[in-house]
Coordinates of C-alpha atoms in Angstrom, one line a residue:
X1 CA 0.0 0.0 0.0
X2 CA 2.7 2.2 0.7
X3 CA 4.3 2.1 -2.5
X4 CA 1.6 2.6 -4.5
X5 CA 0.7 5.5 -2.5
X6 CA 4.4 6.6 -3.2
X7 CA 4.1 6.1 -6.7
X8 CA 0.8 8.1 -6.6
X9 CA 2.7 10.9 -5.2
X10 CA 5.5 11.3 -7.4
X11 CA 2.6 11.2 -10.2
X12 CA 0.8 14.0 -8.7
X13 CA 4.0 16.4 -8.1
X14 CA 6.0 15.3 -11.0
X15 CA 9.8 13.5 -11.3
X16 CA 12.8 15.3 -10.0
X17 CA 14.8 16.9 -12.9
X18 CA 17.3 13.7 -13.7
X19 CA 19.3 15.6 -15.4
X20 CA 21.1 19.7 -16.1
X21 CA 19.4 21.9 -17.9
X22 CA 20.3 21.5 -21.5
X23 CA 22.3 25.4 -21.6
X24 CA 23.9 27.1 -24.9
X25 CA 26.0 30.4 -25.2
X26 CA 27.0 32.2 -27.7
X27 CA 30.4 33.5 -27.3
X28 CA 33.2 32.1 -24.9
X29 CA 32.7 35.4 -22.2
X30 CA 29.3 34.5 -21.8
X31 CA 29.9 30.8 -21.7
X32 CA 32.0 31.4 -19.2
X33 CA 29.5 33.4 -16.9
X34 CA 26.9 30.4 -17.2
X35 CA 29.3 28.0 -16.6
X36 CA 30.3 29.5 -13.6
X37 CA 26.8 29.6 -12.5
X38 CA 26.5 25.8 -13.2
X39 CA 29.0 24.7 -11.5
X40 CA 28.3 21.5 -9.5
X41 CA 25.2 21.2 -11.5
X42 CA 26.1 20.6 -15.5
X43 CA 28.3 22.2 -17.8
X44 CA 27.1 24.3 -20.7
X45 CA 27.9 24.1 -24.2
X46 CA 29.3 26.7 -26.4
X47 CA 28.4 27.7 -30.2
X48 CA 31.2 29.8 -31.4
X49 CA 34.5 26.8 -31.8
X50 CA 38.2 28.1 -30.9
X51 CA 39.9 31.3 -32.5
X52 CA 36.5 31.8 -34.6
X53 CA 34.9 35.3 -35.3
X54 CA 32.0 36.0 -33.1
X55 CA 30.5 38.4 -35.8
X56 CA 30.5 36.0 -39.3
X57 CA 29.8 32.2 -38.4
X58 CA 28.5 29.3 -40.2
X59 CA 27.0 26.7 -37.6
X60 CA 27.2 22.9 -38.3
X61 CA 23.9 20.3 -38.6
X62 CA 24.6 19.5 -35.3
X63 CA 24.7 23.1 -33.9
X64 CA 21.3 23.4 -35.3
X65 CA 20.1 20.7 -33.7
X66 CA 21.5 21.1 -30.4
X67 CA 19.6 25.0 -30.5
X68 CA 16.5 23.6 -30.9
X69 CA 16.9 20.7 -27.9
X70 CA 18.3 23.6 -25.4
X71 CA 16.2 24.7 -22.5
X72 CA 18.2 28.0 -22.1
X73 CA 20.2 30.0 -24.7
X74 CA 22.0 32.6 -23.3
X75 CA 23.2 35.6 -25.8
X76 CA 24.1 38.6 -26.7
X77 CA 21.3 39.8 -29.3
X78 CA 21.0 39.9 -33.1
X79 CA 23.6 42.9 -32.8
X80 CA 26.3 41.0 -32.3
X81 CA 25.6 37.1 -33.7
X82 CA 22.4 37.7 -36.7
X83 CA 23.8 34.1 -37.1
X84 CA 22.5 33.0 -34.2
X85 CA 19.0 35.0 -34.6
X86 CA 18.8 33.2 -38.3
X87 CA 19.0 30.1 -36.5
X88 CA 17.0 30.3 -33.5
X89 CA 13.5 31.6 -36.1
X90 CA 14.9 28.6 -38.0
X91 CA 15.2 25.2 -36.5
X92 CA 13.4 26.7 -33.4
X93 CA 13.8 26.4 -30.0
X94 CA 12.3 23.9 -27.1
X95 CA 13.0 25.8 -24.3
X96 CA 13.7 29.6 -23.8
X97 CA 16.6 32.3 -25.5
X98 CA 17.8 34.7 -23.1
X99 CA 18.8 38.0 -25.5
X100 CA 21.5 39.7 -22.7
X101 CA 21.5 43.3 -24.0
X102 CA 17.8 43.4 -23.1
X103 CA 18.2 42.0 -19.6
X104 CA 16.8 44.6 -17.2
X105 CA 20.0 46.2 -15.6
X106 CA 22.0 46.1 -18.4
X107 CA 24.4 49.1 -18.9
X108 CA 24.3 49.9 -23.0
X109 CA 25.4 52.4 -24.9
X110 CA 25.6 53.6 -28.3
X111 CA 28.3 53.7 -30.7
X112 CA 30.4 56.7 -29.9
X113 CA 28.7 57.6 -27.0
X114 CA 29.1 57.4 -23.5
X115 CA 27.0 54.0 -20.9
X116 CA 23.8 54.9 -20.2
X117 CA 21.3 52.5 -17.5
X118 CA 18.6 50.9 -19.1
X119 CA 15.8 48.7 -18.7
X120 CA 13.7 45.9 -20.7
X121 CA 12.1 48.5 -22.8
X122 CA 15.6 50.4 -24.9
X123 CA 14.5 51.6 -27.8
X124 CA 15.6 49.7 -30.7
X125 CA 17.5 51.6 -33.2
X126 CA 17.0 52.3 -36.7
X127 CA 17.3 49.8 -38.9
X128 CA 21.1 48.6 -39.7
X129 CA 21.0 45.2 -41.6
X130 CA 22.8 43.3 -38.5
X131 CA 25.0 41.8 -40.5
X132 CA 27.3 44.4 -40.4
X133 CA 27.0 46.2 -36.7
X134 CA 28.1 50.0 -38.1
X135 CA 29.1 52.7 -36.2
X136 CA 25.4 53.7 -35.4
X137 CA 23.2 51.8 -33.2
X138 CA 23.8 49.7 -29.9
X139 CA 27.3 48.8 -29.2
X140 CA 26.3 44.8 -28.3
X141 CA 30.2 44.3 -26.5
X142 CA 28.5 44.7 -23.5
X143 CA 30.2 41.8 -21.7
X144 CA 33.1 43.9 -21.0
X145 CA 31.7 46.1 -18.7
X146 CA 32.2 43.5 -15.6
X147 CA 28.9 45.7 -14.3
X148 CA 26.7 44.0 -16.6
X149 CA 28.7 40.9 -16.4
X150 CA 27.0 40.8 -12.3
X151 CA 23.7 41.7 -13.7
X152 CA 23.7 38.7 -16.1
X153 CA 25.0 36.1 -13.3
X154 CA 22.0 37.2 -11.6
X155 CA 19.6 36.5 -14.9
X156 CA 21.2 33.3 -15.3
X157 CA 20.9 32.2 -11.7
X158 CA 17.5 33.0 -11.6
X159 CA 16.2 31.6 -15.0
X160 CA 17.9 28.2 -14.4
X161 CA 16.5 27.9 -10.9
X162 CA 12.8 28.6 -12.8
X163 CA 13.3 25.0 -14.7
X164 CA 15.6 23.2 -11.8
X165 CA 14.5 24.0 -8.3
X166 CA 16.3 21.6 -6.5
X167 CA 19.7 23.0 -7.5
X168 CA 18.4 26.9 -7.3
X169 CA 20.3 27.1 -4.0
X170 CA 23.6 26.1 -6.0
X171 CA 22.6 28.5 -8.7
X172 CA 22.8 31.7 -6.6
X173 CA 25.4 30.6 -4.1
X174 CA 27.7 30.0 -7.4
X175 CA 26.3 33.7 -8.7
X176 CA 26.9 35.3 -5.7
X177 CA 30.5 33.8 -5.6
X178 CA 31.2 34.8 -9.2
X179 CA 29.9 38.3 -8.7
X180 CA 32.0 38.2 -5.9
X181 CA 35.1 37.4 -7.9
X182 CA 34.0 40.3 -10.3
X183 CA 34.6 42.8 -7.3
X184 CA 38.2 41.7 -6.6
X185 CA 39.0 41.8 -10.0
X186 CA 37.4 45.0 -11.2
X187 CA 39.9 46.8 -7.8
X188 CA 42.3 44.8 -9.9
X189 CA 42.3 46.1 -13.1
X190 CA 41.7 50.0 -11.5
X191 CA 45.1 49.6 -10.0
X192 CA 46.7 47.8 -13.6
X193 CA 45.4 50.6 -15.6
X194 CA 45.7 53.6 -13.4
X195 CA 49.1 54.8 -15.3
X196 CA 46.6 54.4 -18.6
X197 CA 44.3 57.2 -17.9
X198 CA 45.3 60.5 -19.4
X199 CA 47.0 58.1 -22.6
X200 CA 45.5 57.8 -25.7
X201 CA 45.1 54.4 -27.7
X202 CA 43.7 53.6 -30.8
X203 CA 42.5 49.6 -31.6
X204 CA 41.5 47.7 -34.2
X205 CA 37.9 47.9 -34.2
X206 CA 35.3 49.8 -32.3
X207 CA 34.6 47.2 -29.5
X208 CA 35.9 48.5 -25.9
X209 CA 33.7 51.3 -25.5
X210 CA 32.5 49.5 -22.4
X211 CA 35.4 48.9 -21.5
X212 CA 37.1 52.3 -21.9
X213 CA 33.9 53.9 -20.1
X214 CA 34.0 51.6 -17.0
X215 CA 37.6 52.1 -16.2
X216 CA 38.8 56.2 -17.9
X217 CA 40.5 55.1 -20.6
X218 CA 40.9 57.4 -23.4
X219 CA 40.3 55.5 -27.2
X220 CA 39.8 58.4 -29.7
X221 CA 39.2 55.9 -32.6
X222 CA 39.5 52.9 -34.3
X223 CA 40.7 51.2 -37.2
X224 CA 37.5 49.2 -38.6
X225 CA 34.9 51.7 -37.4
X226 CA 32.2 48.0 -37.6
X227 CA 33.2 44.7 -36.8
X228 CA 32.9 43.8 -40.7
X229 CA 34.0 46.9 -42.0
X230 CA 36.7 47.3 -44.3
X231 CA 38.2 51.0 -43.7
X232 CA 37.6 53.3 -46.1
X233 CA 40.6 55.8 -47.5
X234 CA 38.7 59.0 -46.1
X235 CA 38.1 57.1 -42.9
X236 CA 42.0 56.5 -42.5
X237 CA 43.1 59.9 -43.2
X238 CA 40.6 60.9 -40.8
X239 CA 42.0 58.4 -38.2
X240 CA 45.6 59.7 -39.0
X241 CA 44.4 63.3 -38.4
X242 CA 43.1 62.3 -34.8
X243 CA 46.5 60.6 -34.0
X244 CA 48.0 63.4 -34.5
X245 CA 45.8 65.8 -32.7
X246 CA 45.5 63.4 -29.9
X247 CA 48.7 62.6 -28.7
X248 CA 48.0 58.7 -29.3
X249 CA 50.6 56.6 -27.8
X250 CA 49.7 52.9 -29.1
X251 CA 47.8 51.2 -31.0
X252 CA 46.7 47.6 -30.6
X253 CA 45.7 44.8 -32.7
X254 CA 43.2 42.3 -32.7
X255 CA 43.5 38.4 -33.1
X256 CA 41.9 36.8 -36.3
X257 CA 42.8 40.2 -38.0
X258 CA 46.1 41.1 -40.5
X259 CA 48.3 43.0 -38.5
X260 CA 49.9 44.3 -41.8
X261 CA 47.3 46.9 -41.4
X262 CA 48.2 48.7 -38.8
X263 CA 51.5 49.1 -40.3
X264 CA 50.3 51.0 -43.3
X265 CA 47.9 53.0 -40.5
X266 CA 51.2 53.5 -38.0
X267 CA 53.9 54.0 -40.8
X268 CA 55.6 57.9 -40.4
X269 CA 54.2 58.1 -37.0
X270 CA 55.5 57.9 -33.6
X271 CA 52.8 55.2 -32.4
X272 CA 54.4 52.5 -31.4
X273 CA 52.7 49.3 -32.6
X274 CA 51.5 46.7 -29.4
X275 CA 50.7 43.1 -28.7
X276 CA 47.3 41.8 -30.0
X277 CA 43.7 42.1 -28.0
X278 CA 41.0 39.3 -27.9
X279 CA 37.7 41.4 -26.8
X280 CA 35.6 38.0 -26.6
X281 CA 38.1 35.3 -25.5
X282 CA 38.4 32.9 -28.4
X283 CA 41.8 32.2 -28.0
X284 CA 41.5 31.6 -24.4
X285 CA 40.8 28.2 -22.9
X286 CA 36.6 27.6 -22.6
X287 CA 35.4 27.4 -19.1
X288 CA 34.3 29.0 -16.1
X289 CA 37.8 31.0 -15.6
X290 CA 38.1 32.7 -18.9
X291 CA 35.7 35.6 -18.0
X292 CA 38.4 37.2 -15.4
X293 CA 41.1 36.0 -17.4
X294 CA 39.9 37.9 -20.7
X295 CA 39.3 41.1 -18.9
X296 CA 42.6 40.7 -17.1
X297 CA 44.4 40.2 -20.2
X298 CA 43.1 43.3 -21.6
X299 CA 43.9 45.6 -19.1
X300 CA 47.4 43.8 -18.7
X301 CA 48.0 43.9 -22.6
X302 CA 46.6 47.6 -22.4
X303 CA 48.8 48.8 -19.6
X304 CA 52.1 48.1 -21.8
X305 CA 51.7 51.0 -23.4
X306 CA 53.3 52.6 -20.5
X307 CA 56.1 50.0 -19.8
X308 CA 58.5 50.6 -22.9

């Protein structure tokens, strides 16, 4: 009698979740912040493979088919991965997609302009095609702001503890312990970057506005204005005008990108030429460290500048 009154119950309220929740992310820097959340519980998975560019993709069969068995994607948005977008409206999606730049909390800003708060309700901006992010619009590299990086560790904890209650305990202690790392290393990277604040750089593309903004650092402008921009001729006189008005010390190069460029941009001027950036961590190792470790490395490849 007992047992089937036990099997009665476990009818009547359901199984306990057997397994983790079935979790995607975009890019490694978001990986990383889900997969510190999930620690002890599962392990995500990750879309975009080693040393690839976040911005122009090409998923595989079985990318597709692993989006549409996912309970949670976390991403970006359509402003930084229209890939992904074309894929979620296309094979679909079981569970839920969790667009980051619209979490409520989330510091954006606008191409060329400074962070402003926002909420759930931004206004979109004008059509731009996506495919191409301009320099108009929102600036999606919102992960390097390690402000919204707490606000998203929150979103995550709280959206996998709505599908897995019995771990929702280990969800926000591991949230609360990331955000906690996030502390420590933003009074880190203040005290690496200090000697950087009245120096002007210039990088490769226009992707560490957040960046710049969160910690006083001074980037007048930028090779590739859009992330699949080829620079225009007036666009790199104008850029050779502003290193010369500026005072620009170095300038910094980007993985996945021909550094032969910035020697034609450089050459007859007294920038001196630095090490390459990685602004979302695809040369880093996956996991739950590479979040710290890819802002760390910025601020440590950024602070050379000083240290000739």
């Amino acid at each position: 009698m007992l047992r089937i009154l036990s099997i009665f119950l476990l009818l009547i309220t359901g199984p306990a979740r057997a397994e983790a929740p079935k979790v995607l992310a975009d890019i490694p820097a978001v990986h990383s912040l889900v997969a510190q959340v999930m620690q002890g519980v599962g392990t995500p998975d990750i879309l975009l493979t080693q040393g690839s560019d976040p911005h122009d993709f090409q998923l595989r069969p079985s990318q597709a088919h692993a989006i549409s068995q996912a309970d949670f994607i976390f991403w970006i948005g359509p402003e930084l991965t229209p890939w992904l977008e074309r894929a979620i409206e296309g094979v679909g999606i079981k569970g839920k997609a969790i667009e980051l730049l619209e979490v409520e909390g989330t510091v954006l800003r606008m191409f060329g302009k400074p962070e402003e708060h926002s909420d759930e309700n931004v206004a979109e901006p004008e059509e731009s095609g996506h495919d191409e992010h301009g320099h108009d619009g929102i600036d999606p590299h919102a992960w390097l702001s390690p402000v919204n990086a707490a606000v998203w560790l929150d979103k995550i904890a709280a959206e996998l503890s709505g599908i897995d209650a019995d771990n929702a305990a280990r969800y926000l202690e591991n949230a609360n312990a990331a955000k906690a790392r996030i502390v420590l290393l933003d009074a880190e990277i203040n005290r690496i970057l200090a000697p950087m604040k009245d120096t002007p750089i210039i990088v490769f593309h226009d992707a560490y506005g957040y960046f710049s903004d969160h910690y006083g650092l001074i980037i007048p402008g930028a090779i590739r204005e859009g992330d699949a921009a080829t620079p225009g001729a007036a666009h790199l006189v104008e850029l050779r005008q502003t290193i010369a008005q500026s005072g620009v010390a170095c300038a910094f190069g980007e993985y996945q990108h021909d550094p032969a460029l910035l020697d034609a941009v450089f050459a007859d001027t007294n920038v001196s030429i630095r090490g390459a950036l990685d602004p979302s961590g695809t040369t880093l190792e996956y996991g739950p460290d590479l979040y710290n470790t890819l802002i760390r490395n910025l601020a440590t490849e950024i602070a050379q500048c000083q240290r000739e």
